[in-house]
Amino acid sequence: MDISDVLTRLRDFTDERDWAQFHTPRNLVLALVGEVGELAEVVQWRTDEEVLEHARTAEGHEALADEIADVFTYLLGIADALDIDLDEAVNAKITKNAEKYPAHLARGSNAKYTELP
Amino acid sequence: MDISDVLTRLRDFTDERDWAQFHTPRNLVLALVGEVGELAEVVQWRTDEEVLEHARTAEGHEALADEIADVFTYLLGIADALDIDLDEAVNAKITKNAEKYPAHLARGSNAKYTELP
Amino acid sequence: MDISDVLTRLRDFTDERDWAQFHTPRNLVLALVGEVGELAEVVQWRTDEEVLEHARTAEGHEALADEIADVFTYLLGIADALDIDLDEAVNAKITKNAEKYPAHLARGSNAKYTELP
Amino acid sequence: MDISDVLTRLRDFTDERDWAQFHTPRNLVLALVGEVGELAEVVQWRTDEEVLEHARTAEGHEALADEIADVFTYLLGIADALDIDLDEAVNAKITKNAEKYPAHLARGSNAKYTELP
């Protein structure tokens, strides 16, 4: 699906409830934090293997999909409130990261986020 | 842009650097938390008005767009690692929320997240 | 109360339940994130005035106190798992910050976190 | 050290810089999120073993101690802004948790956070 279609659905949802008044940038960032917290709760006492196993059950898949969707909708709301085009932002950032972490230098290294030039 | 196109770009970026080995669900959730923290730092000492003003400057727009893009790319990575289709997840969640918060009951109320049936 | 007394109570609580096995550094950081998310949820749709008003009600005071206590206990658990003395850490950090933000330069400026030398 | 002594040091630090004006509940929660993000960044690409090893080096110990101290100082600031006594809050919560998770039922189970009565 196109990101702009998701945005249209979200704006309609918000408008029908007259909730735009609550969707200030800081409110939305705090709401995003709440949803990220719920996502963290799903993985906090599980190993990676247990998380993956959980995600393969119907219940676990739905729980994780719901949390991820919640994070995404608030993130899209933040971008919208700030007049930021998420498409453009992501493409620009991937391009920046490609320059920051040249493939031949960064290959297989978890030092990427701290030590690479 | 279609979300699946973003995902393709991200997978290519990751594969070219052989970074998939680090992209376990829990690593990615922790990385998401790091990026959400950076987004929070941009708004933490500003009022909503100051955030909006900052977002209208070239520098502020880029800083906010970068943080939002970082959160999005890790979120998409988490969904991908868990074999969750972000499109489907978001659409399913908006439908659920529409049932949970009927427009005629929820209109204009910030009680939505706590008290509505 | 002395921080070391809180730590003793927490260790006893954990030992009685044989939960130390789950209290690895990363598990605890993720659990901390979950609790910070719950704290954010209490303030996300409220203004500062509404938060303060909420904190003066019996129900709001207890809800906020509980979330703050949850964040603190996980934070203390993280420090303990890493063999970090929270007392020492806090005192060392306040001293560092006093050097980083000299009172005569930082007075009344919210630029503190970005621009001061 | 007594928590009230830490609080006194923090209040003095804040007053000397006239920063209390910025320390509203929501600003402080957002600042806490920023610091939790920095703590997450230290552990995000490391295994638990690597985190523990990092914490045993001088550099890693200081980095982790600093992040933990930052989280703690903002948490204490939030409690103070809301007129919540952290000591009381923590003791009340440990007592509540002891009732919620009786030792004989909860022993050795990571179901504690989801399924225990």
CSV table of C-alpha atoms in Angstrom, one decimal:
chain,number,residue,atom,x,y,z
A,1,MET,CA,0.0,0.0,0.0
A,2,ASP,CA,1.1,3.5,-0.6
A,3,ILE,CA,2.1,5.5,2.5
A,4,SER,CA,-0.1,8.3,1.3
A,5,ASP,CA,-3.1,6.0,1.4
A,6,VAL,CA,-2.5,5.0,5.0
A,7,LEU,CA,-2.2,8.7,5.8
A,8,THR,CA,-5.6,9.4,4.1
A,9,ARG,CA,-7.2,6.6,6.2
A,10,LEU,CA,-5.7,8.0,9.4
A,11,ARG,CA,-6.7,11.6,8.7
A,12,ASP,CA,-10.3,10.4,8.0
A,13,PHE,CA,-10.3,8.4,11.2
A,14,THR,CA,-9.0,11.4,13.2
A,15,ASP,CA,-11.4,13.9,11.6
A,16,GLU,CA,-14.5,11.8,12.1
A,17,ARG,CA,-13.7,11.8,15.8
A,18,ASP,CA,-12.6,15.5,16.0
A,19,TRP,CA,-9.3,14.3,17.5
A,20,ALA,CA,-6.9,16.5,15.6
A,21,GLN,CA,-7.1,19.0,18.5
A,22,PHE,CA,-5.2,16.4,20.6
A,23,HIS,CA,-2.7,15.5,18.0
A,24,THR,CA,0.0,18.1,18.8
A,25,PRO,CA,3.6,17.1,18.1
A,26,ARG,CA,4.5,16.5,21.8
A,27,ASN,CA,1.3,14.6,22.5
A,28,LEU,CA,2.0,12.4,19.6
A,29,VAL,CA,5.6,11.8,20.6
A,30,LEU,CA,4.5,10.8,24.1
A,31,ALA,CA,1.8,8.5,22.6
A,32,LEU,CA,4.5,7.0,20.4
A,33,VAL,CA,6.6,6.3,23.5
A,34,GLY,CA,3.6,4.6,25.1
A,35,GLU,CA,3.2,2.3,22.1
A,36,VAL,CA,7.0,1.5,21.9
A,37,GLY,CA,6.7,0.6,25.6
A,38,GLU,CA,4.0,-1.9,24.7
A,39,LEU,CA,6.1,-3.4,21.9
A,40,ALA,CA,9.0,-3.7,24.4
A,41,GLU,CA,6.8,-5.5,26.8
A,42,VAL,CA,6.1,-8.3,24.3
A,43,VAL,CA,9.8,-9.0,23.9
A,44,GLN,CA,11.2,-8.1,27.3
A,45,TRP,CA,11.3,-11.6,28.9
A,46,ARG,CA,11.7,-13.6,25.7
A,47,THR,CA,14.8,-14.6,23.9
A,48,ASP,CA,15.0,-13.7,20.2
A,49,GLU,CA,14.1,-17.3,19.4
A,50,GLU,CA,11.0,-17.1,21.7
A,51,VAL,CA,10.0,-13.8,20.1
A,52,LEU,CA,10.1,-15.4,16.6
A,53,GLU,CA,8.2,-18.5,17.8
A,54,HIS,CA,5.6,-16.2,19.4
A,55,ALA,CA,5.3,-14.3,16.1
A,56,ARG,CA,4.5,-17.5,14.4
A,57,THR,CA,1.4,-18.2,16.6
A,58,ALA,CA,-1.9,-16.6,15.6
A,59,GLU,CA,-2.1,-14.8,19.0
A,60,GLY,CA,1.5,-13.6,19.0
A,61,HIS,CA,1.4,-12.5,15.4
A,62,GLU,CA,-1.7,-10.4,16.1
A,63,ALA,CA,-0.3,-8.9,19.3
A,64,LEU,CA,3.0,-7.9,17.6
A,65,ALA,CA,1.3,-6.7,14.4
A,66,ASP,CA,-1.0,-4.5,16.6
A,67,GLU,CA,1.8,-2.9,18.5
A,68,ILE,CA,3.8,-2.3,15.3
A,69,ALA,CA,0.8,-0.7,13.7
A,70,ASP,CA,0.2,1.5,16.7
A,71,VAL,CA,3.8,2.8,16.6
A,72,PHE,CA,3.5,3.3,12.8
A,73,THR,CA,0.2,5.3,13.0
A,74,TYR,CA,1.6,7.7,15.7
A,75,LEU,CA,4.8,8.1,13.7
A,76,LEU,CA,2.8,8.9,10.6
A,77,GLY,CA,0.7,11.3,12.7
A,78,ILE,CA,3.9,13.1,13.9
A,79,ALA,CA,5.2,13.4,10.4
A,80,ASP,CA,1.9,14.8,9.3
A,81,ALA,CA,1.7,17.3,12.1
A,82,LEU,CA,5.1,18.6,11.2
A,83,ASP,CA,4.4,18.7,7.5
A,84,ILE,CA,7.1,16.1,6.8
A,85,ASP,CA,6.7,13.7,3.9
A,86,LEU,CA,7.6,10.3,5.3
A,87,ASP,CA,8.4,8.9,1.8
A,88,GLU,CA,10.9,11.7,1.1
A,89,ALA,CA,12.3,11.5,4.7
A,90,VAL,CA,13.0,7.8,4.4
A,91,ASN,CA,14.5,8.0,1.0
A,92,ALA,CA,16.7,10.9,1.9
A,93,LYS,CA,17.9,9.1,5.1
A,94,ILE,CA,18.7,5.8,3.3
A,95,THR,CA,20.8,7.8,0.8
A,96,LYS,CA,22.6,9.6,3.7
A,97,ASN,CA,23.2,6.3,5.4
A,98,ALA,CA,24.6,4.8,2.3
A,99,GLU,CA,27.2,7.5,2.2
A,100,LYS,CA,27.9,7.4,5.9
A,101,TYR,CA,28.4,3.6,5.9
A,102,PRO,CA,30.0,2.6,2.6
A,103,ALA,CA,29.3,-1.1,2.0
A,104,HIS,CA,32.9,-2.1,1.5
A,105,LEU,CA,33.9,-0.6,4.9
A,106,ALA,CA,30.9,-1.5,6.9
A,107,ARG,CA,30.5,-5.1,5.8
A,108,GLY,CA,29.7,-7.4,8.7
A,109,SER,CA,30.8,-5.0,11.4
A,110,ASN,CA,28.6,-4.0,14.3
A,111,ALA,CA,31.0,-1.1,14.8
A,112,LYS,CA,28.9,0.7,12.2
A,113,TYR,CA,27.0,2.8,14.6
A,114,THR,CA,29.9,4.0,16.6
A,115,GLU,CA,33.2,3.9,14.9
A,116,LEU,CA,32.9,4.0,11.1
A,117,PRO,CA,33.8,7.3,9.5
B,1,MET,CA,5.7,5.5,-2.2
B,2,ASP,CA,4.7,1.9,-1.6
B,3,ILE,CA,5.8,0.5,1.7
B,4,SER,CA,7.0,-2.6,0.0
B,5,ASP,CA,9.4,-0.4,-2.1
B,6,VAL,CA,10.9,1.1,1.1
B,7,LEU,CA,11.3,-2.4,2.4
B,8,THR,CA,13.1,-3.5,-0.7
B,9,ARG,CA,15.5,-0.5,-0.4
B,10,LEU,CA,16.1,-1.3,3.2
B,11,ARG,CA,16.8,-5.0,2.6
B,12,ASP,CA,19.2,-4.2,-0.2
B,13,PHE,CA,21.0,-1.7,2.1
B,14,THR,CA,21.2,-4.3,4.9
B,15,ASP,CA,22.4,-7.1,2.6
B,16,GLU,CA,25.1,-5.1,0.9
B,17,ARG,CA,26.6,-4.5,4.4
B,18,ASP,CA,25.9,-8.1,5.7
B,19,TRP,CA,24.1,-6.6,8.6
B,20,ALA,CA,21.1,-8.9,8.7
B,21,GLN,CA,23.0,-10.9,11.4
B,22,PHE,CA,22.6,-8.0,13.8
B,23,HIS,CA,18.9,-7.4,13.0
B,24,THR,CA,17.3,-9.7,15.5
B,25,PRO,CA,14.0,-8.7,16.9
B,26,ARG,CA,15.3,-7.5,20.3
B,27,ASN,CA,18.3,-5.7,18.8
B,28,LEU,CA,15.9,-3.8,16.5
B,29,VAL,CA,13.5,-3.0,19.3
B,30,LEU,CA,16.3,-1.5,21.3
B,31,ALA,CA,17.6,0.4,18.3
B,32,LEU,CA,14.0,1.7,17.8
B,33,VAL,CA,14.1,2.9,21.4
B,34,GLY,CA,17.3,4.7,20.7
B,35,GLU,CA,15.8,6.6,17.8
B,36,VAL,CA,12.6,7.4,19.6
B,37,GLY,CA,14.9,8.9,22.3
B,38,GLU,CA,16.5,11.1,19.7
B,39,LEU,CA,13.1,12.3,18.5
B,40,ALA,CA,12.1,13.1,22.0
B,41,GLU,CA,15.3,15.1,22.5
B,42,VAL,CA,14.3,17.4,19.7
B,43,VAL,CA,10.9,18.3,21.3
B,44,GLN,CA,11.8,18.0,25.0
B,45,TRP,CA,12.5,21.6,25.9
B,46,ARG,CA,10.3,23.1,23.2
B,47,THR,CA,6.6,24.0,23.4
B,48,ASP,CA,4.4,22.7,20.6
B,49,GLU,CA,4.6,26.1,18.9
B,50,GLU,CA,8.4,26.0,19.1
B,51,VAL,CA,8.5,22.5,17.6
B,52,LEU,CA,6.3,23.6,14.7
B,53,GLU,CA,8.4,26.7,14.2
B,54,HIS,CA,11.6,24.5,14.3
B,55,ALA,CA,10.0,22.1,11.7
B,56,ARG,CA,9.5,25.1,9.3
B,57,THR,CA,13.2,25.9,9.3
B,58,ALA,CA,15.5,24.0,6.9
B,59,GLU,CA,17.7,22.7,9.7
B,60,GLY,CA,14.8,21.7,12.0
B,61,HIS,CA,12.9,20.1,9.1
B,62,GLU,CA,15.8,18.0,8.2
B,63,ALA,CA,16.6,17.0,11.8
B,64,LEU,CA,13.0,16.0,12.5
B,65,ALA,CA,12.7,14.2,9.1
B,66,ASP,CA,15.9,12.3,9.9
B,67,GLU,CA,14.7,11.1,13.3
B,68,ILE,CA,11.3,10.1,12.0
B,69,ALA,CA,12.9,8.2,9.1
B,70,ASP,CA,15.2,6.4,11.6
B,71,VAL,CA,12.3,5.3,13.7
B,72,PHE,CA,10.4,4.2,10.6
B,73,THR,CA,13.3,2.1,9.1
B,74,TYR,CA,13.8,0.2,12.4
B,75,LEU,CA,10.1,-0.3,12.7
B,76,LEU,CA,9.9,-1.7,9.2
B,77,GLY,CA,12.9,-3.9,10.0
B,78,ILE,CA,11.1,-5.3,13.1
B,79,ALA,CA,8.0,-6.1,11.1
B,80,ASP,CA,10.2,-7.7,8.4
B,81,ALA,CA,12.1,-9.8,11.0
B,82,LEU,CA,8.8,-11.0,12.4
B,83,ASP,CA,7.3,-11.7,9.0
B,84,ILE,CA,4.6,-9.1,9.6
B,85,ASP,CA,3.2,-7.2,6.7
B,86,LEU,CA,3.1,-3.6,7.8
B,87,ASP,CA,0.3,-2.7,5.3
B,88,GLU,CA,-1.9,-5.5,6.6
B,89,ALA,CA,-1.1,-4.7,10.2
B,90,VAL,CA,-2.0,-1.0,9.9
B,91,ASN,CA,-5.2,-1.6,8.0
B,92,ALA,CA,-6.3,-4.3,10.5
B,93,LYS,CA,-5.6,-1.9,13.4
B,94,ILE,CA,-7.4,1.0,11.9
B,95,THR,CA,-10.4,-1.2,11.4
B,96,LYS,CA,-10.2,-2.4,15.0
B,97,ASN,CA,-9.9,1.1,16.4
B,98,ALA,CA,-12.9,2.2,14.4
B,99,GLU,CA,-14.9,-0.4,16.2
B,100,LYS,CA,-13.4,0.3,19.6
B,101,TYR,CA,-13.9,4.1,19.3
B,102,PRO,CA,-17.2,4.7,17.4
B,103,ALA,CA,-17.1,8.2,15.9
B,104,HIS,CA,-20.4,9.2,17.5
B,105,LEU,CA,-19.2,8.3,21.0
B,106,ALA,CA,-15.6,9.4,20.8
B,107,ARG,CA,-16.1,12.8,19.1
B,108,GLY,CA,-13.9,15.5,20.7
B,109,SER,CA,-13.1,13.5,23.8
B,110,ASN,CA,-9.6,12.8,25.0
B,111,ALA,CA,-11.1,10.1,27.2
B,112,LYS,CA,-10.8,7.9,24.2
B,113,TYR,CA,-7.8,6.0,25.3
B,114,THR,CA,-8.9,5.3,28.8
B,115,GLU,CA,-12.6,5.3,29.3
B,116,LEU,CA,-14.6,4.7,26.1
B,117,PRO,CA,-16.0,1.2,25.8
C,1,MET,CA,15.7,6.1,52.6
C,2,ASP,CA,19.1,5.0,51.6
C,3,ILE,CA,19.4,3.7,48.1
C,4,SER,CA,21.2,0.6,49.4
C,5,ASP,CA,18.2,-0.2,51.5
C,6,VAL,CA,15.9,-0.1,48.5
C,7,LEU,CA,18.4,-2.3,46.7
C,8,THR,CA,18.4,-4.8,49.5
C,9,ARG,CA,14.5,-5.0,49.5
C,10,LEU,CA,14.6,-5.5,45.7
C,11,ARG,CA,17.2,-8.2,45.8
C,12,ASP,CA,15.2,-10.1,48.5
C,13,PHE,CA,12.1,-9.8,46.4
C,14,THR,CA,13.8,-11.1,43.4
C,15,ASP,CA,15.6,-13.9,45.2
C,16,GLU,CA,12.4,-15.1,46.9
C,17,ARG,CA,10.9,-15.6,43.5
C,18,ASP,CA,14.0,-17.0,41.8
C,19,TRP,CA,13.7,-14.2,39.2
C,20,ALA,CA,17.4,-13.2,39.0
C,21,GLN,CA,17.7,-15.6,36.0
C,22,PHE,CA,15.4,-13.2,34.0
C,23,HIS,CA,17.2,-10.1,35.1
C,24,THR,CA,19.8,-9.8,32.4
C,25,PRO,CA,20.9,-6.3,31.4
C,26,ARG,CA,19.0,-6.3,28.1
C,27,ASN,CA,15.8,-7.8,29.6
C,28,LEU,CA,15.9,-5.1,32.3
C,29,VAL,CA,16.5,-2.3,29.8
C,30,LEU,CA,13.5,-3.5,27.7
C,31,ALA,CA,11.4,-3.7,30.9
C,32,LEU,CA,12.4,-0.2,31.8
C,33,VAL,CA,11.3,0.9,28.4
C,34,GLY,CA,7.9,-0.7,29.0
C,35,GLU,CA,7.5,1.2,32.3
C,36,VAL,CA,8.6,4.5,30.8
C,37,GLY,CA,5.9,3.9,28.2
C,38,GLU,CA,3.3,3.5,30.9
C,39,LEU,CA,4.5,6.8,32.5
C,40,ALA,CA,4.2,8.5,29.1
C,41,GLU,CA,0.7,7.2,28.8
C,42,VAL,CA,-0.4,9.1,31.9
C,43,VAL,CA,0.8,12.4,30.6
C,44,GLN,CA,0.3,12.0,26.8
C,45,TRP,CA,-3.1,13.7,26.4
C,46,ARG,CA,-2.8,16.0,29.3
C,47,THR,CA,-1.3,19.5,29.6
C,48,ASP,CA,1.2,20.1,32.3
C,49,GLU,CA,-1.5,21.8,34.4
C,50,GLU,CA,-3.7,18.7,34.0
C,51,VAL,CA,-0.9,16.4,34.9
C,52,LEU,CA,-0.2,18.4,38.1
C,53,GLU,CA,-3.9,18.5,38.9
C,54,HIS,CA,-4.1,14.7,38.3
C,55,ALA,CA,-1.1,14.2,40.6
C,56,ARG,CA,-3.0,16.0,43.4
C,57,THR,CA,-5.9,13.5,43.3
C,58,ALA,CA,-5.5,10.3,45.3
C,59,GLU,CA,-6.0,8.2,42.2
C,60,GLY,CA,-3.7,10.2,40.0
C,61,HIS,CA,-1.0,10.4,42.7
C,62,GLU,CA,-1.0,6.6,43.2
C,63,ALA,CA,-1.0,5.9,39.5
C,64,LEU,CA,2.0,8.3,38.9
C,65,ALA,CA,3.8,7.1,42.0
C,66,ASP,CA,3.4,3.5,40.8
C,67,GLU,CA,4.8,4.2,37.4
C,68,ILE,CA,7.7,6.2,38.8
C,69,ALA,CA,8.5,3.4,41.3
C,70,ASP,CA,8.4,0.8,38.5
C,71,VAL,CA,10.9,2.8,36.4
C,72,PHE,CA,13.1,3.2,39.5
C,73,THR,CA,13.1,-0.4,40.5
C,74,TYR,CA,14.2,-1.5,37.0
C,75,LEU,CA,16.8,1.2,36.8
C,76,LEU,CA,18.2,0.0,40.1
C,77,GLY,CA,18.1,-3.6,38.8
C,78,ILE,CA,20.1,-2.5,35.7
C,79,ALA,CA,22.7,-0.8,37.9
C,80,ASP,CA,22.9,-3.9,40.1
C,81,ALA,CA,23.3,-6.3,37.2
C,82,LEU,CA,26.1,-4.2,35.8
C,83,ASP,CA,27.8,-3.8,39.2
C,84,ILE,CA,27.3,0.0,39.1
C,85,ASP,CA,26.8,1.9,42.3
C,86,LEU,CA,23.9,4.2,41.7
C,87,ASP,CA,25.0,6.6,44.5
C,88,GLU,CA,28.4,7.0,43.0
C,89,ALA,CA,27.1,7.3,39.5
C,90,VAL,CA,24.7,10.1,40.3
C,91,ASN,CA,27.2,12.0,42.3
C,92,ALA,CA,29.8,11.7,39.6
C,93,LYS,CA,27.3,12.8,37.0
C,94,ILE,CA,26.1,15.9,38.9
C,95,THR,CA,29.7,16.9,39.3
C,96,LYS,CA,30.4,16.4,35.6
C,97,ASN,CA,27.3,18.4,34.7
C,98,ALA,CA,28.3,21.2,37.0
C,99,GLU,CA,31.5,21.6,35.0
C,100,LYS,CA,29.8,21.2,31.7
C,101,TYR,CA,27.1,23.8,32.4
C,102,PRO,CA,28.7,26.5,34.6
C,103,ALA,CA,26.0,28.3,36.5
C,104,HIS,CA,27.0,31.8,35.2
C,105,LEU,CA,26.8,30.7,31.6
C,106,ALA,CA,23.8,28.4,31.8
C,107,ARG,CA,21.5,30.6,33.8
C,108,GLY,CA,17.9,30.6,32.5
C,109,SER,CA,18.9,29.2,29.1
C,110,ASN,CA,17.2,26.2,27.5
C,111,ALA,CA,20.2,26.1,25.1
C,112,LYS,CA,21.9,24.2,27.9
C,113,TYR,CA,21.5,20.8,26.2
C,114,THR,CA,22.6,21.8,22.8
C,115,GLU,CA,24.8,24.8,22.6
C,116,LEU,CA,26.6,25.6,25.8
C,117,PRO,CA,30.3,24.7,25.7
D,1,MET,CA,23.3,7.8,50.1
D,2,ASP,CA,19.8,8.9,51.1
D,3,ILE,CA,17.5,9.7,48.2
D,4,SER,CA,16.6,13.0,49.8
D,5,ASP,CA,20.3,14.0,49.7
D,6,VAL,CA,20.4,13.3,46.0
D,7,LEU,CA,17.3,15.4,45.6
D,8,THR,CA,18.8,18.3,47.5
D,9,ARG,CA,21.9,18.2,45.3
D,10,LEU,CA,19.7,18.2,42.2
D,11,ARG,CA,17.5,21.0,43.4
D,12,ASP,CA,20.6,23.2,44.2
D,13,PHE,CA,22.0,22.4,40.7
D,14,THR,CA,18.7,23.4,39.1
D,15,ASP,CA,18.2,26.5,41.2
D,16,GLU,CA,21.7,27.8,40.5
D,17,ARG,CA,21.0,27.7,36.8
D,18,ASP,CA,17.4,28.9,37.0
D,19,TRP,CA,16.3,25.9,35.1
D,20,ALA,CA,13.2,25.0,37.2
D,21,GLN,CA,11.2,26.9,34.6
D,22,PHE,CA,11.9,24.2,32.1
D,23,HIS,CA,11.3,21.3,34.4
D,24,THR,CA,7.6,20.8,33.8
D,25,PRO,CA,6.3,17.2,34.1
D,26,ARG,CA,6.0,16.6,30.4
D,27,ASN,CA,9.4,18.2,29.5
D,28,LEU,CA,11.0,15.9,32.1
D,29,VAL,CA,9.2,12.8,30.8
D,30,LEU,CA,10.4,13.6,27.3
D,31,ALA,CA,14.0,14.2,28.7
D,32,LEU,CA,13.8,10.8,30.5
D,33,VAL,CA,12.8,9.2,27.2
D,34,GLY,CA,15.9,10.7,25.6
D,35,GLU,CA,18.2,9.3,28.3
D,36,VAL,CA,16.5,5.9,28.2
D,37,GLY,CA,17.2,6.0,24.4
D,38,GLU,CA,20.9,6.6,25.1
D,39,LEU,CA,21.0,3.7,27.5
D,40,ALA,CA,19.3,1.5,24.9
D,41,GLU,CA,22.0,2.5,22.4
D,42,VAL,CA,24.7,1.1,24.6
D,43,VAL,CA,23.1,-2.3,24.7
D,44,GLN,CA,21.4,-2.5,21.3
D,45,TRP,CA,24.0,-4.4,19.3
D,46,ARG,CA,25.6,-6.2,22.2
D,47,THR,CA,24.7,-9.6,23.7
D,48,ASP,CA,24.1,-9.7,27.4
D,49,GLU,CA,27.6,-11.1,27.8
D,50,GLU,CA,29.1,-8.3,25.7
D,51,VAL,CA,27.2,-5.7,27.8
D,52,LEU,CA,28.6,-7.2,31.0
D,53,GLU,CA,32.1,-7.3,29.6
D,54,HIS,CA,31.7,-3.7,28.5
D,55,ALA,CA,30.6,-2.8,32.0
D,56,ARG,CA,33.8,-4.2,33.4
D,57,THR,CA,36.0,-1.9,31.3
D,58,ALA,CA,36.7,1.6,32.7
D,59,GLU,CA,35.2,3.3,29.6
D,60,GLY,CA,32.1,1.1,29.5
D,61,HIS,CA,31.5,1.3,33.2
D,62,GLU,CA,31.6,5.1,33.0
D,63,ALA,CA,29.4,5.3,29.9
D,64,LEU,CA,26.8,3.0,31.5
D,65,ALA,CA,27.0,4.7,34.9
D,66,ASP,CA,26.5,8.1,33.2
D,67,GLU,CA,23.4,7.0,31.3
D,68,ILE,CA,21.9,5.4,34.4
D,69,ALA,CA,22.6,8.5,36.4
D,70,ASP,CA,20.9,10.6,33.7
D,71,VAL,CA,17.8,8.5,33.8
D,72,PHE,CA,17.8,8.6,37.6
D,73,THR,CA,18.1,12.4,37.8
D,74,TYR,CA,15.2,13.0,35.4
D,75,LEU,CA,13.1,10.4,37.2
D,76,LEU,CA,13.8,12.1,40.5
D,77,GLY,CA,13.0,15.4,38.9
D,78,ILE,CA,9.6,14.1,37.7
D,79,ALA,CA,8.8,12.8,41.2
D,80,ASP,CA,9.8,16.1,42.7
D,81,ALA,CA,7.7,18.1,40.1
D,82,LEU,CA,4.7,16.0,41.0
D,83,ASP,CA,5.2,16.2,44.7
D,84,ILE,CA,5.8,12.4,44.9
D,85,ASP,CA,8.1,11.0,47.5
D,86,LEU,CA,10.2,8.4,45.7
D,87,ASP,CA,11.0,6.5,48.9
D,88,GLU,CA,7.4,6.1,49.7
D,89,ALA,CA,6.5,5.3,46.2
D,90,VAL,CA,9.1,2.5,45.9
D,91,ASN,CA,8.2,0.9,49.2
D,92,ALA,CA,4.5,1.0,48.5
D,93,LYS,CA,5.1,-0.6,45.1
D,94,ILE,CA,7.3,-3.4,46.4
D,95,THR,CA,4.6,-4.2,48.9
D,96,LYS,CA,2.0,-4.2,46.2
D,97,ASN,CA,4.1,-6.5,44.0
D,98,ALA,CA,4.7,-8.9,46.9
D,99,GLU,CA,1.0,-9.3,47.1
D,100,LYS,CA,0.5,-9.5,43.4
D,101,TYR,CA,3.2,-12.1,42.9
D,102,PRO,CA,3.2,-14.4,45.9
D,103,ALA,CA,6.7,-16.0,46.1
D,104,HIS,CA,5.3,-19.6,46.2
D,105,LEU,CA,3.3,-19.1,43.0
D,106,ALA,CA,5.8,-16.9,41.1
D,107,ARG,CA,9.0,-18.8,41.8
D,108,GLY,CA,11.1,-19.2,38.7
D,109,SER,CA,8.3,-18.3,36.3
D,110,ASN,CA,8.6,-15.6,33.6
D,111,ALA,CA,4.9,-15.8,33.3
D,112,LYS,CA,4.9,-13.4,36.2
D,113,TYR,CA,4.2,-10.3,34.2
D,114,THR,CA,1.3,-11.7,32.2
D,115,GLU,CA,-0.5,-14.6,33.7
D,116,LEU,CA,-0.1,-14.9,37.5
D,117,PRO,CA,-3.1,-13.8,39.5
